[in-house]
């Protein structure tokens, strides 16, 4: 039997609810704590085997995104009048996100279990929010990874922005002001832009019936590796010797089952450590992204995951 416990503050107001959400999340073995109404802390037993890249023996960046998603604060929202009921009906669309991965995440000489994810609302506006997620270990000072991004609460029927519940925002007194998060690409050059094709399969979709936000990252990452291996750019890189350092991605239009997507990418002609991506679904620009990488040495390779 699953016991759902509603937490209350000293004034008797309803707070976050500690309960498993979703079929998969019920089996993850997470422990949830709420040190502050604006902070949800999740204790993770360890990284899953599926989170590792067998070809390069590295952490997969999209598996980290899925890990952060599995700790989404949205899972703890109760109804005002039914605190032990399901969370309010919502569809959360990501507008953009930034992922930073510390080099320590790729090493075996740093502890990997248990891990901690702290999720904090940086601001909440009428129908959008900026959430910061930090992955760390209690014995390590520096965070292993950080993901922050803006998403929008959407009406599941109209797919238009839907205001967050007023009582919810007022009760937690979330910040309403914050720096705007926006990522822009430099002008695409006329030469040295390379193309790869990707098909959206059923396993790339989620319960919202469109391509999951993590798959955009996987398609760009795989496109990058294909171009490096074919000698089109990244001459100093061995794709088996690198790890993603920083990702910035902006989501523009959804993609669906069966779509054939075209990823156009190019290398920064000045710094040589940034790569830019445009993902096209026919004539529609679906996403843009920037990626940079850790260039791991042979010595580091012997000790990383």
mmCIF file of C-alpha atoms in Angstrom:
data_model
loop_
_atom_site.group_PDB
_atom_site.id
_atom_site.type_symbol
_atom_site.label_atom_id
_atom_site.label_comp_id
_atom_site.label_asym_id
_atom_site.label_seq_id
_atom_site.Cartn_x
_atom_site.Cartn_y
_atom_site.Cartn_z
ATOM 1 C CA UNK A 1 0.000 0.000 0.000
ATOM 2 C CA UNK A 2 1.218 3.515 -0.839
ATOM 3 C CA UNK A 3 0.623 6.088 1.881
ATOM 4 C CA UNK A 4 0.273 9.677 0.669
ATOM 5 C CA UNK A 5 1.129 12.217 3.314
ATOM 6 C CA UNK A 6 0.217 15.905 3.062
ATOM 7 C CA UNK A 7 2.704 18.173 4.796
ATOM 8 C CA UNK A 8 1.358 21.243 6.610
ATOM 9 C CA UNK A 9 3.040 24.305 8.060
ATOM 10 C CA UNK A 10 2.358 25.781 11.507
ATOM 11 C CA UNK A 11 -0.528 27.860 10.165
ATOM 12 C CA UNK A 12 -2.282 24.821 8.831
ATOM 13 C CA UNK A 13 -1.766 25.784 5.183
ATOM 14 C CA UNK A 14 -1.252 23.028 2.673
ATOM 15 C CA UNK A 15 2.279 22.477 1.468
ATOM 16 C CA UNK A 16 3.975 20.138 -0.994
ATOM 17 C CA UNK A 17 2.801 16.543 -0.946
ATOM 18 C CA UNK A 18 5.202 13.672 -0.596
ATOM 19 C CA UNK A 19 3.927 11.025 -2.943
ATOM 20 C CA UNK A 20 5.212 9.002 -5.875
ATOM 21 C CA UNK A 21 4.091 10.256 -9.252
ATOM 22 C CA UNK A 22 3.976 8.366 -12.531
ATOM 23 C CA UNK A 23 4.494 4.669 -13.091
ATOM 24 C CA UNK A 24 8.264 4.825 -13.491
ATOM 25 C CA UNK A 25 8.806 7.296 -10.679
ATOM 26 C CA UNK A 26 7.098 4.932 -8.248
ATOM 27 C CA UNK A 27 9.992 2.497 -8.733
ATOM 28 C CA UNK A 28 12.960 4.855 -8.448
ATOM 29 C CA UNK A 29 13.494 4.576 -4.707
ATOM 30 C CA UNK A 30 13.945 8.305 -4.234
ATOM 31 C CA UNK A 31 13.751 9.934 -0.826
ATOM 32 C CA UNK A 32 12.210 13.403 -0.848
ATOM 33 C CA UNK A 33 12.769 16.193 1.654
ATOM 34 C CA UNK A 34 11.555 19.799 1.811
ATOM 35 C CA UNK A 35 14.065 21.946 3.731
ATOM 36 C CA UNK A 36 12.160 25.035 2.602
ATOM 37 C CA UNK A 37 8.811 25.546 0.823
ATOM 38 C CA UNK A 38 10.743 26.782 -2.220
ATOM 39 C CA UNK A 39 13.203 23.883 -2.187
ATOM 40 C CA UNK A 40 12.625 20.211 -2.944
ATOM 41 C CA UNK A 41 15.535 17.874 -2.197
ATOM 42 C CA UNK A 42 15.669 14.399 -3.703
ATOM 43 C CA UNK A 43 18.112 11.723 -2.521
ATOM 44 C CA UNK A 44 18.991 9.407 -5.419
ATOM 45 C CA UNK A 45 20.406 5.924 -4.696
ATOM 46 C CA UNK A 46 22.767 6.001 -7.701
ATOM 47 C CA UNK A 47 22.945 6.633 -11.418
ATOM 48 C CA UNK A 48 21.209 4.054 -13.563
ATOM 49 C CA UNK A 49 23.157 1.802 -15.924
ATOM 50 C CA UNK A 50 21.180 3.280 -18.807
ATOM 51 C CA UNK A 51 22.710 6.651 -17.976
ATOM 52 C CA UNK A 52 26.118 5.509 -19.236
ATOM 53 C CA UNK A 53 27.403 5.630 -22.810
ATOM 54 C CA UNK A 54 28.941 2.215 -23.544
ATOM 55 C CA UNK A 55 30.779 3.533 -26.636
ATOM 56 C CA UNK A 56 32.633 6.248 -24.762
ATOM 57 C CA UNK A 57 32.210 5.170 -21.130
ATOM 58 C CA UNK A 58 30.792 8.563 -20.205
ATOM 59 C CA UNK A 59 27.671 9.991 -18.611
ATOM 60 C CA UNK A 60 25.053 10.667 -21.258
ATOM 61 C CA UNK A 61 23.906 14.308 -21.140
ATOM 62 C CA UNK A 62 20.304 13.440 -22.007
ATOM 63 C CA UNK A 63 20.235 10.893 -19.186
ATOM 64 C CA UNK A 64 21.147 13.715 -16.795
ATOM 65 C CA UNK A 65 18.266 15.745 -18.203
ATOM 66 C CA UNK A 66 15.913 12.801 -17.598
ATOM 67 C CA UNK A 67 17.322 12.474 -14.086
ATOM 68 C CA UNK A 68 16.550 16.123 -13.378
ATOM 69 C CA UNK A 69 13.102 15.697 -14.923
ATOM 70 C CA UNK A 70 12.362 12.779 -12.598
ATOM 71 C CA UNK A 71 12.744 15.201 -9.676
ATOM 72 C CA UNK A 72 10.462 17.865 -11.181
ATOM 73 C CA UNK A 73 8.894 20.114 -8.558
ATOM 74 C CA UNK A 74 5.639 19.872 -10.510
ATOM 75 C CA UNK A 75 5.191 16.425 -8.983
ATOM 76 C CA UNK A 76 4.599 17.918 -5.544
ATOM 77 C CA UNK A 77 1.792 20.336 -6.350
ATOM 78 C CA UNK A 78 -1.450 19.453 -4.590
ATOM 79 C CA UNK A 79 -4.951 20.682 -5.190
ATOM 80 C CA UNK A 80 -5.900 23.380 -2.693
ATOM 81 C CA UNK A 81 -9.079 21.582 -1.648
ATOM 82 C CA UNK A 82 -7.790 18.045 -1.990
ATOM 83 C CA UNK A 83 -4.201 17.897 -0.706
ATOM 84 C CA UNK A 84 -4.095 14.126 -0.961
ATOM 85 C CA UNK A 85 -5.419 14.060 -4.507
ATOM 86 C CA UNK A 86 -3.412 14.116 -7.709
ATOM 87 C CA UNK A 87 -1.467 17.256 -8.574
ATOM 88 C CA UNK A 88 -3.273 19.848 -10.645
ATOM 89 C CA UNK A 89 -3.798 18.953 -14.295
ATOM 90 C CA UNK A 90 -0.936 20.437 -16.243
ATOM 91 C CA UNK A 91 1.337 20.053 -19.222
ATOM 92 C CA UNK A 92 4.706 21.699 -18.767
ATOM 93 C CA UNK A 93 6.493 22.847 -21.929
ATOM 94 C CA UNK A 94 10.163 23.739 -21.815
ATOM 95 C CA UNK A 95 11.111 27.031 -23.483
ATOM 96 C CA UNK A 96 14.835 26.729 -22.945
ATOM 97 C CA UNK A 97 17.392 25.183 -20.638
ATOM 98 C CA UNK A 98 21.045 25.329 -19.760
ATOM 99 C CA UNK A 99 22.998 22.265 -18.613
ATOM 100 C CA UNK A 100 26.500 22.484 -17.133
ATOM 101 C CA UNK A 101 28.475 19.343 -16.280
ATOM 102 C CA UNK A 102 31.595 19.464 -14.133
ATOM 103 C CA UNK A 103 34.546 17.330 -15.152
ATOM 104 C CA UNK A 104 34.242 15.453 -11.839
ATOM 105 C CA UNK A 105 31.008 13.908 -13.138
ATOM 106 C CA UNK A 106 33.057 11.907 -15.658
ATOM 107 C CA UNK A 107 35.577 10.525 -13.157
ATOM 108 C CA UNK A 108 35.472 7.307 -11.150
ATOM 109 C CA UNK A 109 37.473 8.735 -8.242
ATOM 110 C CA UNK A 110 34.528 10.881 -7.159
ATOM 111 C CA UNK A 111 31.639 9.295 -5.218
ATOM 112 C CA UNK A 112 28.481 8.703 -7.234
ATOM 113 C CA UNK A 113 26.026 7.462 -4.638
ATOM 114 C CA UNK A 114 23.918 8.549 -3.019
ATOM 115 C CA UNK A 115 23.435 11.706 -5.068
ATOM 116 C CA UNK A 116 21.375 14.759 -4.179
ATOM 117 C CA UNK A 117 19.303 17.016 -6.411
ATOM 118 C CA UNK A 118 18.148 20.351 -5.025
ATOM 119 C CA UNK A 119 15.422 22.037 -7.072
ATOM 120 C CA UNK A 120 14.543 25.677 -6.472
ATOM 121 C CA UNK A 121 12.093 28.086 -8.066
ATOM 122 C CA UNK A 122 14.123 31.157 -9.012
ATOM 123 C CA UNK A 123 10.958 32.948 -10.085
ATOM 124 C CA UNK A 124 7.336 32.203 -10.899
ATOM 125 C CA UNK A 125 5.366 34.463 -13.208
ATOM 126 C CA UNK A 126 1.767 34.186 -14.419
ATOM 127 C CA UNK A 127 2.269 30.995 -16.437
ATOM 128 C CA UNK A 128 6.047 30.580 -16.636
ATOM 129 C CA UNK A 129 8.751 29.721 -14.138
ATOM 130 C CA UNK A 130 12.525 29.463 -13.915
ATOM 131 C CA UNK A 131 13.733 26.397 -12.019
ATOM 132 C CA UNK A 132 17.317 25.662 -10.988
ATOM 133 C CA UNK A 133 18.382 22.052 -10.335
ATOM 134 C CA UNK A 134 21.749 21.181 -8.807
ATOM 135 C CA UNK A 135 23.177 17.640 -8.748
ATOM 136 C CA UNK A 136 25.766 17.048 -6.055
ATOM 137 C CA UNK A 137 27.243 14.674 -3.520
ATOM 138 C CA UNK A 138 27.324 15.526 0.179
ATOM 139 C CA UNK A 139 31.112 15.006 0.362
ATOM 140 C CA UNK A 140 31.987 17.129 -2.687
ATOM 141 C CA UNK A 141 32.050 20.927 -2.586
ATOM 142 C CA UNK A 142 31.500 21.618 -6.285
ATOM 143 C CA UNK A 143 28.217 20.601 -7.923
ATOM 144 C CA UNK A 144 28.491 17.741 -10.397
ATOM 145 C CA UNK A 145 25.933 19.283 -12.723
ATOM 146 C CA UNK A 146 23.449 22.120 -12.876
ATOM 147 C CA UNK A 147 20.354 22.515 -15.019
ATOM 148 C CA UNK A 148 18.255 25.649 -15.128
ATOM 149 C CA UNK A 149 15.500 26.530 -17.516
ATOM 150 C CA UNK A 150 12.277 28.329 -18.241
ATOM 151 C CA UNK A 151 9.096 26.385 -18.837
ATOM 152 C CA UNK A 152 5.439 27.209 -19.293
ATOM 153 C CA UNK A 153 2.321 25.750 -17.741
ATOM 154 C CA UNK A 154 0.092 24.754 -20.681
ATOM 155 C CA UNK A 155 -3.577 23.882 -20.867
ATOM 156 C CA UNK A 156 -3.708 20.176 -21.835
ATOM 157 C CA UNK A 157 -6.652 20.774 -24.186
ATOM 158 C CA UNK A 158 -5.840 24.058 -25.932
ATOM 159 C CA UNK A 159 -2.037 23.793 -25.606
ATOM 160 C CA UNK A 160 -1.980 27.480 -24.721
ATOM 161 C CA UNK A 161 -0.307 29.027 -21.653
ATOM 162 C CA UNK A 162 -2.372 28.513 -18.512
ATOM 163 C CA UNK A 163 -1.906 30.596 -15.327
ATOM 164 C CA UNK A 164 -0.506 28.783 -12.319
ATOM 165 C CA UNK A 165 -3.002 28.431 -9.444
ATOM 166 C CA UNK A 166 -3.157 31.765 -7.615
ATOM 167 C CA UNK A 167 -3.417 30.164 -4.166
ATOM 168 C CA UNK A 168 -0.281 28.146 -4.882
ATOM 169 C CA UNK A 169 1.867 31.136 -5.827
ATOM 170 C CA UNK A 170 0.528 33.224 -2.962
ATOM 171 C CA UNK A 171 1.007 30.500 -0.377
ATOM 172 C CA UNK A 172 4.687 29.915 -1.183
ATOM 173 C CA UNK A 173 5.428 33.566 -1.918
ATOM 174 C CA UNK A 174 7.725 32.680 -4.811
ATOM 175 C CA UNK A 175 9.939 35.411 -6.283
ATOM 176 C CA UNK A 176 8.220 37.008 -9.265
ATOM 177 C CA UNK A 177 11.195 38.890 -10.698
ATOM 178 C CA UNK A 178 14.344 37.459 -12.171
ATOM 179 C CA UNK A 179 16.815 37.759 -14.980
ATOM 180 C CA UNK A 180 15.384 36.717 -18.328
ATOM 181 C CA UNK A 181 16.879 33.492 -19.647
ATOM 182 C CA UNK A 182 17.439 33.645 -23.398
ATOM 183 C CA UNK A 183 19.997 32.012 -25.687
ATOM 184 C CA UNK A 184 20.786 33.259 -29.176
ATOM 185 C CA UNK A 185 23.008 31.817 -31.880
ATOM 186 C CA UNK A 186 25.393 33.869 -33.995
ATOM 187 C CA UNK A 187 24.503 34.370 -37.640
ATOM 188 C CA UNK A 188 24.786 31.094 -39.538
ATOM 189 C CA UNK A 189 27.686 31.195 -42.012
ATOM 190 C CA UNK A 190 27.221 30.533 -45.715
ATOM 191 C CA UNK A 191 29.923 27.848 -45.746
ATOM 192 C CA UNK A 192 30.990 24.944 -43.531
ATOM 193 C CA UNK A 193 27.479 24.195 -42.325
ATOM 194 C CA UNK A 194 26.905 20.452 -42.116
ATOM 195 C CA UNK A 195 23.699 18.448 -42.186
ATOM 196 C CA UNK A 196 22.493 15.209 -40.597
ATOM 197 C CA UNK A 197 19.047 13.587 -40.679
ATOM 198 C CA UNK A 198 17.133 12.029 -37.781
ATOM 199 C CA UNK A 199 13.769 10.284 -37.635
ATOM 200 C CA UNK A 200 11.452 10.563 -34.625
ATOM 201 C CA UNK A 201 10.581 7.062 -33.405
ATOM 202 C CA UNK A 202 7.955 6.090 -30.854
ATOM 203 C CA UNK A 203 10.633 5.684 -28.164
ATOM 204 C CA UNK A 204 11.546 9.343 -28.714
ATOM 205 C CA UNK A 205 8.075 10.539 -27.727
ATOM 206 C CA UNK A 206 6.440 11.021 -24.327
ATOM 207 C CA UNK A 207 2.946 11.040 -22.855
ATOM 208 C CA UNK A 208 2.289 14.434 -24.429
ATOM 209 C CA UNK A 209 2.521 12.675 -27.824
ATOM 210 C CA UNK A 210 5.424 14.716 -29.102
ATOM 211 C CA UNK A 211 9.200 14.291 -29.094
ATOM 212 C CA UNK A 212 10.607 14.476 -25.575
ATOM 213 C CA UNK A 213 12.741 17.506 -24.783
ATOM 214 C CA UNK A 214 15.801 15.344 -24.102
ATOM 215 C CA UNK A 215 15.764 13.856 -27.620
ATOM 216 C CA UNK A 216 16.535 17.244 -29.190
ATOM 217 C CA UNK A 217 19.787 17.149 -27.222
ATOM 218 C CA UNK A 218 20.550 13.576 -28.275
ATOM 219 C CA UNK A 219 20.029 14.387 -31.956
ATOM 220 C CA UNK A 220 22.345 17.418 -31.750
ATOM 221 C CA UNK A 221 24.967 15.478 -29.792
ATOM 222 C CA UNK A 222 24.924 12.583 -32.248
ATOM 223 C CA UNK A 223 25.112 15.003 -35.160
ATOM 224 C CA UNK A 224 28.178 16.594 -33.568
ATOM 225 C CA UNK A 225 29.904 13.218 -33.135
ATOM 226 C CA UNK A 226 29.103 12.186 -36.711
ATOM 227 C CA UNK A 227 30.613 15.390 -38.064
ATOM 228 C CA UNK A 228 33.764 15.051 -35.952
ATOM 229 C CA UNK A 229 34.274 11.436 -37.026
ATOM 230 C CA UNK A 230 33.820 12.367 -40.693
ATOM 231 C CA UNK A 231 36.416 15.150 -40.382
ATOM 232 C CA UNK A 232 34.033 18.047 -40.999
ATOM 233 C CA UNK A 233 34.931 19.917 -37.810
ATOM 234 C CA UNK A 234 36.460 19.404 -34.380
ATOM 235 C CA UNK A 235 39.876 18.387 -35.746
ATOM 236 C CA UNK A 236 41.403 18.339 -32.243
ATOM 237 C CA UNK A 237 38.650 16.151 -30.792
ATOM 238 C CA UNK A 238 38.422 12.440 -30.308
ATOM 239 C CA UNK A 239 34.718 11.937 -29.615
ATOM 240 C CA UNK A 240 35.596 9.059 -27.291
ATOM 241 C CA UNK A 241 37.808 11.424 -25.278
ATOM 242 C CA UNK A 242 35.365 14.237 -24.595
ATOM 243 C CA UNK A 243 32.478 15.018 -22.279
ATOM 244 C CA UNK A 244 29.833 17.669 -22.680
ATOM 245 C CA UNK A 245 30.697 20.745 -20.606
ATOM 246 C CA UNK A 246 27.880 23.150 -21.368
ATOM 247 C CA UNK A 247 24.635 23.064 -23.320
ATOM 248 C CA UNK A 248 22.196 25.870 -24.067
ATOM 249 C CA UNK A 249 19.064 24.952 -25.995
ATOM 250 C CA UNK A 250 15.939 26.850 -27.021
ATOM 251 C CA UNK A 251 12.755 24.988 -27.967
ATOM 252 C CA UNK A 252 10.674 26.658 -30.674
ATOM 253 C CA UNK A 253 8.218 24.117 -32.116
ATOM 254 C CA UNK A 254 7.275 20.581 -31.163
ATOM 255 C CA UNK A 255 8.145 17.536 -33.255
ATOM 256 C CA UNK A 256 6.032 14.419 -33.595
ATOM 257 C CA UNK A 257 6.210 10.715 -34.338
ATOM 258 C CA UNK A 258 7.532 9.996 -37.830
ATOM 259 C CA UNK A 259 8.955 13.471 -38.478
ATOM 260 C CA UNK A 260 12.258 13.602 -40.364
ATOM 261 C CA UNK A 261 14.424 16.265 -38.751
ATOM 262 C CA UNK A 262 17.418 18.020 -40.261
ATOM 263 C CA UNK A 263 20.192 19.174 -37.941
ATOM 264 C CA UNK A 264 22.399 21.914 -39.373
ATOM 265 C CA UNK A 265 25.545 22.647 -37.386
ATOM 266 C CA UNK A 266 28.765 24.601 -37.557
ATOM 267 C CA UNK A 267 31.863 25.367 -35.495
ATOM 268 C CA UNK A 268 32.596 28.748 -33.947
ATOM 269 C CA UNK A 269 35.265 30.259 -36.193
ATOM 270 C CA UNK A 270 36.915 32.262 -33.412
ATOM 271 C CA UNK A 271 36.969 30.334 -30.147
ATOM 272 C CA UNK A 272 36.902 26.852 -31.722
ATOM 273 C CA UNK A 273 35.327 25.442 -28.567
ATOM 274 C CA UNK A 274 31.661 26.077 -29.311
ATOM 275 C CA UNK A 275 29.359 24.364 -31.786
ATOM 276 C CA UNK A 276 25.995 25.631 -32.954
ATOM 277 C CA UNK A 277 22.921 23.699 -34.029
ATOM 278 C CA UNK A 278 19.643 24.415 -35.774
ATOM 279 C CA UNK A 279 17.051 21.661 -35.894
ATOM 280 C CA UNK A 280 14.591 21.926 -38.782
ATOM 281 C CA UNK A 281 11.314 20.057 -39.229
ATOM 282 C CA UNK A 282 10.654 20.777 -42.880
ATOM 283 C CA UNK A 283 10.417 24.569 -43.130
ATOM 284 C CA UNK A 284 9.941 25.004 -39.364
ATOM 285 C CA UNK A 285 12.844 25.750 -37.048
ATOM 286 C CA UNK A 286 12.169 23.507 -34.049
ATOM 287 C CA UNK A 287 15.178 24.198 -31.819
ATOM 288 C CA UNK A 288 18.548 25.914 -31.604
ATOM 289 C CA UNK A 289 21.469 24.839 -29.415
ATOM 290 C CA UNK A 290 25.041 25.623 -28.424
ATOM 291 C CA UNK A 291 27.401 22.970 -27.050
ATOM 292 C CA UNK A 292 30.941 23.030 -25.669
ATOM 293 C CA UNK A 293 33.049 20.147 -24.361
ATOM 294 C CA UNK A 294 35.616 18.932 -21.872
ATOM 295 C CA UNK A 295 38.594 17.556 -23.769
ATOM 296 C CA UNK A 296 39.513 14.681 -21.447
ATOM 297 C CA UNK A 297 43.121 13.441 -21.388
ATOM 298 C CA UNK A 298 44.319 9.846 -21.572
ATOM 299 C CA UNK A 299 45.056 9.931 -17.843
ATOM 300 C CA UNK A 300 41.548 11.107 -17.080
ATOM 301 C CA UNK A 301 40.078 8.479 -19.369
ATOM 302 C CA UNK A 302 41.428 5.677 -17.219
ATOM 303 C CA UNK A 303 39.506 6.922 -14.189
ATOM 304 C CA UNK A 304 36.244 8.219 -15.550
ATOM 305 C CA UNK A 305 32.874 6.446 -15.733
#
